[in-house]
Coordinates of C-alpha atoms and ligand atoms in Angstrom, one line a residue:
Chain A
M21 CA 87.0 27.6 119.9
L22 CA 87.8 29.8 116.6
R23 CA 86.4 33.1 115.6
V24 CA 87.0 34.6 111.9
E25 CA 86.2 38.3 111.8
N26 CA 86.2 40.0 108.4
I27 CA 89.2 38.3 106.9
Q28 CA 89.8 38.9 103.3
K29 CA 92.1 37.1 100.9
H30 CA 93.6 38.6 97.6
F31 CA 96.5 37.3 95.6
I32 CA 98.8 39.6 93.8
S33 CA 100.8 38.1 91.1
H34 CA 104.0 39.9 90.4
V35 CA 105.0 37.4 87.6
L36 CA 101.6 38.9 85.7
N37 CA 102.4 42.1 86.1
G38 CA 100.4 42.8 89.4
K39 CA 97.3 40.9 88.4
E40 CA 95.1 40.7 91.4
V41 CA 92.8 37.4 92.2
V42 CA 90.3 37.7 94.9
G43 CA 90.6 34.5 97.0
F44 CA 87.4 35.4 99.1
R45 CA 86.1 38.8 100.6
S46 CA 85.1 39.5 103.9
V47 CA 84.1 36.1 105.8
S48 CA 83.3 35.8 109.1
F49 CA 82.1 32.8 111.1
K50 CA 82.6 31.0 114.4
V51 CA 83.0 27.3 115.7
L52 CA 82.2 26.4 119.2
P53 CA 84.7 23.9 121.0
G54 CA 83.8 20.4 120.0
M55 CA 81.7 21.3 117.0
A56 CA 81.8 20.9 113.5
L57 CA 81.4 23.7 110.8
G58 CA 81.0 22.8 107.3
L59 CA 82.2 25.5 104.5
S60 CA 80.0 25.5 101.5
G61 CA 79.9 27.5 97.8
P62 CA 80.7 27.0 94.2
S63 CA 84.1 26.0 93.0
G64 CA 86.5 29.0 93.1
C65 CA 84.8 30.9 96.0
G66 CA 87.5 30.2 98.3
K67 CA 86.9 27.5 100.6
S68 CA 90.4 26.0 100.4
S69 CA 91.8 29.6 100.9
I70 CA 90.1 29.8 104.4
L71 CA 91.5 26.9 105.6
K72 CA 94.9 27.8 104.3
C73 CA 94.7 31.2 105.8
I74 CA 93.8 29.7 109.4
Y75 CA 96.7 27.3 108.8
R76 CA 98.9 29.8 107.8
T77 CA 100.1 28.4 104.5
Y78 CA 98.4 31.7 103.0
L79 CA 99.0 35.0 104.8
T80 CA 95.7 36.8 105.6
G81 CA 95.5 40.0 104.1
M82 CA 92.9 41.9 106.4
G83 CA 90.6 40.8 109.5
K84 CA 91.1 38.4 112.4
I85 CA 91.5 34.9 113.2
I86 CA 91.1 34.4 116.8
Y87 CA 91.7 31.0 118.0
N88 CA 91.6 29.9 122.2
S89 CA 94.7 28.0 122.1
Q90 CA 95.6 25.9 124.8
T91 CA 99.2 26.5 124.8
F92 CA 99.2 30.3 124.1
G93 CA 95.9 31.4 125.2
T94 CA 93.6 33.4 123.0
V95 CA 95.7 34.3 119.6
D96 CA 95.2 36.0 116.4
L97 CA 96.2 33.3 114.1
A98 CA 96.8 35.9 111.3
V99 CA 99.7 37.4 113.0
L100 CA 101.0 35.1 115.4
P101 CA 104.9 34.8 115.4
E102 CA 105.6 31.9 113.0
N103 CA 107.4 29.9 115.5
E104 CA 104.4 29.8 117.8
I105 CA 102.3 29.1 114.5
L106 CA 104.7 26.0 114.3
A107 CA 104.0 25.0 117.8
L108 CA 100.3 24.9 117.2
R109 CA 100.6 22.8 114.6
R110 CA 103.0 20.2 116.4
K111 CA 100.7 20.3 119.3
E112 CA 97.1 21.4 118.5
I113 CA 95.7 22.5 114.7
G114 CA 96.1 19.6 112.2
Y115 CA 95.3 20.0 108.4
V116 CA 94.2 17.2 105.8
S117 CA 93.7 18.1 102.0
Q118 CA 93.3 15.7 99.1
F119 CA 96.8 15.7 98.3
L120 CA 99.4 13.9 100.0
S121 CA 101.8 16.1 102.0
V122 CA 104.4 13.6 103.3
V123 CA 108.0 12.7 103.2
P124 CA 108.5 11.0 99.8
R125 CA 110.7 7.9 101.0
Q126 CA 109.1 6.8 104.6
P127 CA 107.0 3.6 104.9
A128 CA 103.4 4.3 105.3
A129 CA 103.4 2.8 109.0
E130 CA 106.0 5.0 109.9
V131 CA 104.4 8.2 108.4
V132 CA 101.3 7.6 110.6
A133 CA 103.1 7.0 113.5
A134 CA 105.2 9.4 113.5
P135 CA 102.7 12.1 115.4
L136 CA 102.7 9.6 118.0
V137 CA 106.5 9.1 118.1
E138 CA 107.0 12.8 118.3
E139 CA 104.8 13.0 121.4
G140 CA 107.2 10.6 123.3
V141 CA 105.1 7.2 122.5
S142 CA 107.5 4.2 122.0
R143 CA 108.0 3.4 118.4
A144 CA 106.7 -0.2 118.6
V145 CA 103.4 1.0 120.4
A146 CA 102.9 3.8 118.0
L147 CA 103.5 1.6 115.2
Q148 CA 101.1 -0.8 116.2
R149 CA 98.5 1.8 116.5
A150 CA 99.3 3.2 113.0
R151 CA 99.0 -0.3 111.6
G152 CA 95.5 -0.8 113.6
L153 CA 94.4 2.6 112.0
L154 CA 95.7 1.8 108.7
D155 CA 94.0 -1.6 108.8
R156 CA 90.8 -0.2 109.8
L157 CA 90.9 2.1 106.7
N158 CA 91.5 -0.8 104.3
I159 CA 95.3 -0.1 103.7
G160 CA 96.3 -3.7 104.0
A161 CA 99.5 -5.1 105.9
R162 CA 101.1 -5.5 102.3
L163 CA 101.2 -1.8 101.9
H164 CA 102.3 -0.6 105.5
A165 CA 106.0 -0.9 104.6
A166 CA 105.6 0.6 101.3
Y167 CA 106.3 4.4 100.4
P168 CA 103.0 6.2 99.9
A169 CA 104.0 8.2 97.3
T170 CA 103.8 5.2 95.2
F171 CA 100.2 4.8 96.3
S172 CA 96.9 5.1 94.7
G173 CA 95.1 8.5 95.0
G174 CA 92.5 7.5 97.6
E175 CA 95.4 5.5 99.4
K176 CA 97.3 8.2 99.8
Q177 CA 94.1 10.4 101.5
R178 CA 93.7 7.7 103.8
V179 CA 97.3 7.7 104.9
N180 CA 96.9 11.1 105.3
L181 CA 93.8 11.1 107.3
S182 CA 95.2 8.4 109.9
R183 CA 98.8 10.6 110.2
A184 CA 95.9 13.6 110.8
I185 CA 94.1 11.5 113.4
I186 CA 96.0 9.3 115.2
R187 CA 96.7 11.8 117.6
P188 CA 93.4 13.9 117.2
P189 CA 93.9 17.6 117.3
R190 CA 92.3 20.2 119.1
L191 CA 91.1 21.6 115.8
L192 CA 91.1 19.8 112.4
L193 CA 91.0 21.5 109.3
L194 CA 89.7 19.1 106.4
D195 CA 89.7 19.9 102.7
E196 CA 88.1 17.3 100.6
P197 CA 90.0 14.7 102.3
T198 CA 87.8 12.0 100.8
A199 CA 87.6 13.3 97.1
S200 CA 88.6 9.5 95.6
L201 CA 87.3 7.4 98.3
D202 CA 85.0 4.6 97.5
A203 CA 81.5 4.4 99.6
A204 CA 83.1 1.8 101.8
S205 CA 86.2 4.0 102.8
M206 CA 84.0 6.8 103.1
Q207 CA 81.9 5.2 105.9
V208 CA 85.1 4.4 107.9
V209 CA 86.1 7.8 107.4
L210 CA 83.1 9.2 108.7
D211 CA 83.0 6.9 111.7
L212 CA 86.7 8.0 112.8
L213 CA 85.9 11.7 112.2
L214 CA 82.6 11.2 114.4
E215 CA 84.5 9.0 116.8
I216 CA 87.7 12.1 117.5
K217 CA 84.7 14.5 117.6
A218 CA 83.0 12.7 120.5
R219 CA 86.4 12.8 121.9
G220 CA 86.5 16.7 121.6
T221 CA 88.0 17.7 118.4
T222 CA 86.8 20.7 116.7
I223 CA 86.5 20.4 112.9
I224 CA 86.1 22.8 110.2
A225 CA 85.7 21.1 106.7
I226 CA 85.0 21.2 102.8
F227 CA 83.5 18.1 101.5
H228 CA 81.8 17.7 98.3
D229 CA 79.8 14.6 99.7
Q230 CA 76.4 15.8 101.1
A231 CA 75.7 12.8 103.0
I232 CA 79.0 13.5 105.0
M233 CA 78.4 17.0 105.4
D234 CA 74.8 16.0 106.8
R235 CA 75.7 13.8 109.2
L236 CA 79.0 15.4 110.4
M237 CA 78.6 19.1 110.8
D238 CA 76.8 20.8 113.2
D239 CA 76.5 23.9 111.1
I240 CA 77.3 25.1 107.5
Y241 CA 78.8 28.4 106.5
T242 CA 77.7 29.3 102.9
M243 CA 80.4 31.5 101.2
P244 CA 79.7 34.9 100.2
V245 CA 79.3 35.3 96.4
K246 CA 82.0 36.6 94.5
E247 CA 81.1 39.1 91.7
S248 CA 84.0 38.7 89.2
Chain B
M13 CA 110.4 29.5 123.2
K14 CA 113.4 31.4 123.4
P15 CA 115.7 31.4 120.4
I16 CA 119.0 29.5 120.2
L17 CA 120.8 31.7 117.8
Q18 CA 120.0 35.5 117.2
V19 CA 121.4 37.3 114.5
S20 CA 121.0 41.1 113.8
G21 CA 122.3 43.4 111.2
L22 CA 124.7 41.2 109.9
T23 CA 126.4 42.7 107.0
K24 CA 129.3 41.9 105.1
R25 CA 131.2 44.2 102.7
Y26 CA 134.3 43.2 100.4
G27 CA 136.2 46.3 99.3
P28 CA 136.9 49.7 100.3
G29 CA 133.5 50.8 101.4
C30 CA 132.3 54.3 100.9
P31 CA 129.2 56.5 102.2
E32 CA 127.3 55.5 99.0
C33 CA 127.4 51.5 99.6
L34 CA 124.7 50.9 101.5
R35 CA 122.1 53.2 99.5
R36 CA 122.9 52.1 96.3
T37 CA 122.9 48.2 96.8
G38 CA 120.5 45.9 97.6
A39 CA 117.0 44.2 96.2
L40 CA 115.9 47.5 94.9
H41 CA 118.8 48.3 93.0
E42 CA 119.1 45.0 91.6
T43 CA 122.8 44.7 92.6
N44 CA 124.8 44.0 95.3
Q45 CA 128.1 46.1 94.0
C46 CA 128.3 49.8 94.8
P47 CA 128.6 51.6 91.8
H48 CA 130.6 54.4 93.3
C49 CA 133.5 52.4 95.0
R50 CA 132.8 49.0 93.3
S51 CA 132.8 47.1 96.7
I52 CA 130.4 44.1 97.2
I53 CA 127.9 43.9 99.8
A54 CA 127.7 40.5 100.2
C55 CA 125.0 40.5 102.9
R56 CA 123.1 43.5 104.6
E57 CA 121.5 44.1 107.8
I58 CA 120.5 40.2 108.2
T59 CA 118.3 39.7 111.2
F60 CA 117.1 36.5 112.2
D61 CA 116.5 34.1 115.1
L62 CA 116.8 30.2 115.0
F63 CA 114.9 28.1 117.5
P64 CA 115.9 24.7 119.4
G65 CA 115.3 22.0 117.0
E66 CA 114.0 24.0 113.9
V67 CA 115.2 23.9 110.6
L68 CA 115.6 27.0 108.9
G69 CA 116.1 27.4 105.4
I70 CA 118.0 29.8 103.4
V71 CA 117.1 30.3 99.6
G72 CA 118.3 32.7 97.0
E73 CA 120.1 33.0 93.5
S74 CA 123.7 32.4 93.0
G75 CA 125.4 35.6 94.5
S76 CA 122.7 36.5 96.9
G77 CA 124.6 36.0 99.7
K78 CA 123.8 32.7 101.4
S79 CA 127.2 31.0 101.9
T80 CA 128.7 34.4 103.1
V81 CA 125.9 34.6 105.9
V82 CA 126.9 30.9 106.9
R83 CA 130.8 31.8 106.6
L84 CA 130.2 34.4 109.0
L85 CA 128.1 32.4 111.5
H86 CA 130.9 29.8 111.5
F87 CA 133.5 32.6 112.1
D88 CA 135.1 31.9 108.9
D89 CA 135.2 35.2 107.9
E90 CA 134.8 38.6 109.7
P91 CA 131.7 40.5 109.4
T92 CA 131.6 44.2 108.7
Q93 CA 128.9 44.9 111.2
G94 CA 126.1 42.9 113.2
E95 CA 125.4 41.0 116.4
F96 CA 125.4 37.1 116.8
R97 CA 124.2 35.7 120.0
I98 CA 124.1 32.0 120.9
K99 CA 121.8 30.7 123.7
L100 CA 122.5 27.1 125.3
N101 CA 120.9 25.2 127.7
G102 CA 123.5 24.5 131.0
S103 CA 125.5 27.3 132.8
A104 CA 126.4 30.6 131.2
G105 CA 129.8 31.7 131.7
A106 CA 131.0 28.1 131.9
A107 CA 133.8 26.8 129.8
C108 CA 133.1 27.2 125.9
N109 CA 129.4 28.4 127.2
P110 CA 128.9 31.8 126.1
D111 CA 126.8 34.6 128.0
P112 CA 123.6 34.8 126.2
G113 CA 124.0 38.5 126.2
R114 CA 127.2 38.6 124.6
N115 CA 127.8 39.5 121.0
L116 CA 130.2 36.6 119.9
F117 CA 131.5 38.9 117.1
A118 CA 133.1 41.2 120.1
L119 CA 134.8 38.2 121.1
G120 CA 138.4 37.4 120.4
A121 CA 139.4 35.0 117.9
F122 CA 140.3 32.1 120.5
E123 CA 137.1 32.4 122.2
R124 CA 135.4 32.1 118.8
R125 CA 137.1 29.0 117.8
Q126 CA 136.1 27.3 121.3
I127 CA 132.7 28.1 121.0
R128 CA 132.6 27.1 116.9
N129 CA 134.5 23.9 117.9
A130 CA 131.9 22.8 121.1
H131 CA 128.8 23.9 119.5
M132 CA 128.7 24.3 116.0
G133 CA 129.0 21.7 113.2
I134 CA 128.9 22.7 109.2
V135 CA 128.9 20.8 105.9
Y136 CA 130.0 22.4 102.8
Q137 CA 129.2 22.1 99.3
N138 CA 132.5 21.3 98.2
A139 CA 134.3 18.2 100.3
R140 CA 137.6 19.9 99.9
M141 CA 136.5 22.5 102.1
G142 CA 135.1 20.6 104.9
L143 CA 137.5 17.5 104.6
R144 CA 141.1 16.9 104.4
L145 CA 140.8 14.5 101.6
K146 CA 144.1 12.7 101.7
V147 CA 143.7 12.1 105.6
S148 CA 141.5 8.9 106.5
A149 CA 137.6 9.2 107.1
G150 CA 138.1 8.4 110.6
G151 CA 141.0 10.6 111.0
N152 CA 138.7 13.4 109.9
I153 CA 136.5 12.9 112.5
A154 CA 139.2 12.5 115.1
E155 CA 140.5 15.7 114.1
R156 CA 137.2 17.3 114.7
L157 CA 136.8 15.5 118.0
L158 CA 140.3 16.6 119.5
M159 CA 139.5 20.3 118.5
A160 CA 136.3 19.8 120.7
G161 CA 138.4 18.5 123.5
W162 CA 138.5 14.7 123.1
R163 CA 141.6 12.9 124.1
H164 CA 141.0 9.2 124.4
V165 CA 142.3 7.9 121.2
G166 CA 140.0 4.5 121.5
Q167 CA 136.9 6.6 122.2
M168 CA 137.5 8.6 119.3
R169 CA 137.7 5.9 116.8
Q170 CA 134.5 4.4 118.5
R171 CA 132.8 7.6 118.0
A172 CA 133.9 7.9 114.7
A173 CA 132.9 4.4 113.8
E174 CA 129.4 5.2 115.1
L175 CA 128.7 8.3 113.0
L176 CA 130.1 6.3 109.8
I177 CA 127.3 4.0 110.5
A178 CA 124.9 6.6 111.6
T179 CA 125.5 8.5 108.1
E180 CA 125.7 4.9 106.2
V181 CA 129.2 4.8 105.1
P182 CA 130.9 1.2 105.4
V183 CA 132.7 1.5 108.9
L184 CA 135.4 -0.8 106.8
R185 CA 136.3 2.3 105.0
I186 CA 137.2 4.0 108.0
D187 CA 140.8 4.3 107.2
E188 CA 140.7 5.2 103.7
P189 CA 141.0 8.7 102.7
P190 CA 138.0 10.5 101.5
Q191 CA 139.5 11.1 98.4
H192 CA 138.8 7.9 96.8
F193 CA 134.9 8.1 97.6
S194 CA 132.2 9.1 95.7
G195 CA 130.5 12.5 95.8
G196 CA 127.5 11.3 98.2
M197 CA 129.9 9.5 100.5
Q198 CA 131.9 12.2 100.9
Q199 CA 129.1 14.4 101.7
R200 CA 128.2 11.8 104.5
V201 CA 131.5 11.8 106.1
Q202 CA 131.2 15.6 106.5
I203 CA 128.2 15.1 107.9
A204 CA 129.7 12.2 110.5
K205 CA 132.1 15.0 111.4
A206 CA 129.8 17.9 111.8
L207 CA 127.7 15.7 114.1
S208 CA 130.2 13.9 115.8
T209 CA 130.5 16.4 118.7
R210 CA 126.7 16.7 119.2
P211 CA 126.7 20.5 118.0
A212 CA 123.7 22.7 119.3
V213 CA 123.8 24.2 115.8
L214 CA 124.5 22.6 112.4
L215 CA 125.1 24.3 109.2
L216 CA 124.5 23.1 105.7
D217 CA 125.7 25.2 102.7
E218 CA 124.3 23.4 99.4
V219 CA 125.2 20.0 100.7
T220 CA 123.7 18.1 97.9
T221 CA 124.2 20.7 94.8
G222 CA 126.5 18.6 92.1
L223 CA 125.3 15.1 93.3
D224 CA 123.4 12.7 90.8
V225 CA 119.5 13.0 91.8
S226 CA 119.4 9.7 93.5
V227 CA 122.1 10.2 95.6
Q228 CA 121.0 13.6 96.4
A229 CA 117.8 11.9 97.6
R230 CA 119.7 9.6 99.7
V231 CA 121.9 12.5 101.6
L232 CA 118.4 14.4 102.2
D233 CA 116.7 11.6 103.8
L234 CA 119.8 11.0 106.0
I235 CA 120.0 14.5 107.0
R236 CA 116.2 14.6 107.8
S237 CA 116.5 11.5 109.8
L238 CA 119.5 12.6 111.6
Q239 CA 118.2 15.9 112.3
Q240 CA 115.1 14.9 113.8
E241 CA 116.8 12.1 115.8
T242 CA 119.5 14.8 117.2
G243 CA 117.0 17.5 117.3
V244 CA 119.8 19.7 116.2
A245 CA 119.0 23.2 115.3
T246 CA 119.9 23.4 111.4
I247 CA 120.4 26.2 108.9
V248 CA 119.8 24.9 105.5
V249 CA 121.2 26.6 102.6
S250 CA 120.1 25.8 99.2
H251 CA 119.1 27.2 95.8
D252 CA 116.8 24.3 95.4
L253 CA 113.1 24.9 96.5
G254 CA 112.6 21.1 96.7
V255 CA 115.3 20.9 99.1
I256 CA 113.9 23.8 101.5
R257 CA 110.5 21.8 101.0
L258 CA 111.6 18.6 102.1
L259 CA 113.9 19.7 104.9
T260 CA 112.8 23.0 106.3
S261 CA 109.8 24.4 108.5
R262 CA 110.7 28.4 108.0
T263 CA 112.6 30.0 105.2
I264 CA 114.5 33.3 104.2
V265 CA 114.7 34.3 100.7
M266 CA 117.6 36.3 100.0
R267 CA 118.6 38.7 97.1
H268 CA 121.4 41.1 96.4
G269 CA 122.6 40.3 100.1
C270 CA 119.1 41.3 101.6
I271 CA 116.1 39.2 102.8
V272 CA 113.1 40.0 100.4
E273 CA 110.7 37.9 102.4
Q274 CA 110.6 34.9 105.3
G275 CA 107.7 32.9 106.4
L276 CA 106.7 29.5 107.0
S277 CA 108.2 27.3 104.2
D278 CA 104.9 26.1 103.0
Q279 CA 103.6 29.7 102.7
I280 CA 106.6 31.0 100.9
L281 CA 106.0 28.1 98.4
E282 CA 102.3 28.7 98.1
D283 CA 101.7 32.2 98.7
P284 CA 104.8 34.1 98.1
Q285 CA 104.8 37.8 98.3
H286 CA 107.9 39.2 97.1
P287 CA 108.2 39.4 93.2
Y288 CA 111.3 37.6 93.3
T289 CA 110.2 34.8 95.4
Q290 CA 107.0 34.4 92.9
L291 CA 109.5 34.0 90.2
L292 CA 111.7 31.6 92.1
V293 CA 108.5 29.5 93.0
N294 CA 107.3 29.9 89.2
S295 CA 110.1 28.3 87.7
M296 CA 110.2 25.9 89.9
L297 CA 107.1 24.5 88.2
Ligands
ATP317 N1 98.0 30.6 95.5 C1 97.2 30.7 95.0 N2 97.6 32.0 94.1 C2 96.8 32.6 93.3 N3 95.6 32.4 93.4 C3 95.1 31.6 94.2 C4 95.8 30.9 95.0 N4 94.8 30.0 95.6 C5 93.8 30.2 95.3 N5 93.7 31.2 94.2 C6 92.5 31.7 93.9 O1 91.4 32.2 94.7 C7 90.4 31.8 94.4 C8 89.6 30.8 95.2 O2 90.3 29.5 95.2 P1 90.4 28.1 96.6 O3 91.0 27.2 95.9 O4 90.0 28.7 97.9 O5 88.8 27.9 95.9 P2 87.7 26.9 96.5 O6 86.3 27.1 97.0 O7 88.2 26.1 97.4 O8 87.2 26.0 94.8 P3 87.1 24.2 94.8 O9 85.8 24.0 95.3 O10 87.1 24.3 93.4 O11 88.1 23.7 95.6 C9 90.5 30.9 92.9 O12 90.0 32.1 92.1 C10 91.9 30.4 92.7 O13 92.1 30.3 91.5
ATP318 N1 136.1 36.9 99.1 C1 134.9 37.6 98.5 N2 135.8 38.7 98.0 C2 134.8 39.7 97.1 N3 133.7 39.2 97.0 C3 133.2 38.2 97.6 C4 133.9 37.0 98.4 N4 133.3 36.3 98.9 C5 132.2 36.4 98.3 N5 131.7 37.5 97.6 C6 130.9 38.1 96.8 O1 129.5 38.0 97.6 C7 128.4 38.1 97.0 C8 127.6 36.5 97.7 O2 128.4 35.6 97.6 P1 128.0 34.1 98.2 O3 129.1 33.2 98.4 O4 127.4 34.3 99.7 O5 126.8 33.7 97.6 P2 125.9 32.6 97.3 O6 124.3 33.0 97.7 O7 126.1 31.9 98.3 O8 125.7 32.0 95.8 P3 125.8 30.7 95.3 O9 124.3 30.2 95.3 O10 126.3 30.7 94.0 O11 126.8 29.6 96.2 C9 128.8 37.4 95.8 O12 128.6 38.3 94.7 C10 130.4 37.2 95.9 O13 130.9 37.3 94.4
MG319 MG1 88.9 23.7 97.4
MG320 MG1 126.9 29.6 98.0
ZN321 ZN1 130.4 52.2 97.9

């Protein structure tokens, strides 16, 4: 599904007179369709940067990110034209981080329903499914009409996740999306992820929680050590 | 997907020009003014595509040439050089539907005006540019509908009312001149006017600059939801990265008339490459 070949990421800060920071050095791995790959390694080794490179939030300096897409066939995400990346984001590739990344003034249920509406599902049906999903994640009806910007960290994360999985993408990138969840919510998230995986979603994820890593992942990629 | 707009090599010089102009201005030279002949190269060699349904941002400091680009695309001003193509759905060559191979800048003023009236909407920073402040809100919208070929008075009034509702301007005030409206409301009337003819392309030039923060937020929300509903391909000019983050999916960064960087908006914000973009992003924090 996805094959990463020798990608590297360096940040050059012109504001700091050209200071160079290594994001990560020479990373290669692959994920087969429907599988889940976990990224592991110490803080600062570049795990988040890899997901951002795959999603094009970061530019990849060197190497290839070969993705077998439904829309465009086999492509290199490192160099694919921007409008095609945007199309893949709409149709195939989802990304969830621990930070909320949605429009400030939009009710939670609408935020979650949006991907379905965009796909052509009627608003009423989409909202109903969004509410169901939020309920399942213990976001009570009281919060459905509220703005997620005002939510607690854990509530925001659950809204984020709901939005990403309401219409499961082919490839889902997860960057500690459960960092501030309690054990009960965590269990629900794990169940949901196992469900979409069983329905075919390929997952690349970073979780600090070992239990989730063990139960969700088929394979673990350990990041190369970075000499400083 | 094919672009709806293609702009290439767009250059605008104010002043007599000399052989030195292009060599001695631009981002590398830290100026848009030719030291030899004093001409201003307001924008140079601007090349980009706009795709159907997308929102493209243009960001840059004051004087970098953002408004110039928009004015040229709206035929408010003549370019010194450059090409501009528009590809719409429907039969090319029909009235107001230009041949997608044609450089619009090469067309006569009349044809350009027809194309603009039929397919483009614009909202200026200053309502005075986009509205006749002493003419009623409904009249302002009707005027635009007339230019796009509408003739039936009742239908025009109906359409004006629809748009005022969509842009959250109290319909009761349809007969009042916008000079008595608040800044946010004037902008909403401009937006109503721009969208009234269901344009294929919408140009927004600093539409929330100068408004109170809370009013800004409401106008931005309105633009967002109307853009999503209508799917109109949109160019958003702003010096405010917050606006860019909220509205756009791709962004062009301009400096001294040049494009110094372009990319997905989240990439521009999180992994800016050009020193100027880094400065811009850093100063946002
Ligand atoms: N946008 C950026 N600009 C500059 N440096 C960055 C940027 N993003 C990441 N880095 C640097 O790249 C390195 C890798 O960061 P990254 O966030 O990918 O690590 P991580 O493995 O996800 O760490 P953690 O487990 O703490 O989340 C760090 O040294 C970080 O400071
Ligand atoms: N009619 C004109 N005659 C001479 N110079 C002009 C004219 N119009 C614009 N300029 C110059 O062209 C350059 C670009 O101006 P423009 O209005 O496009 O900048 P901008 O990026 O929109 O800035 P702002 O953020 O302040 O609106 C400026 O240096 C400006 O002084
Ligand atoms: Mg991280
Ligand atoms: Mg301007
Ligand atoms: Zn000169």
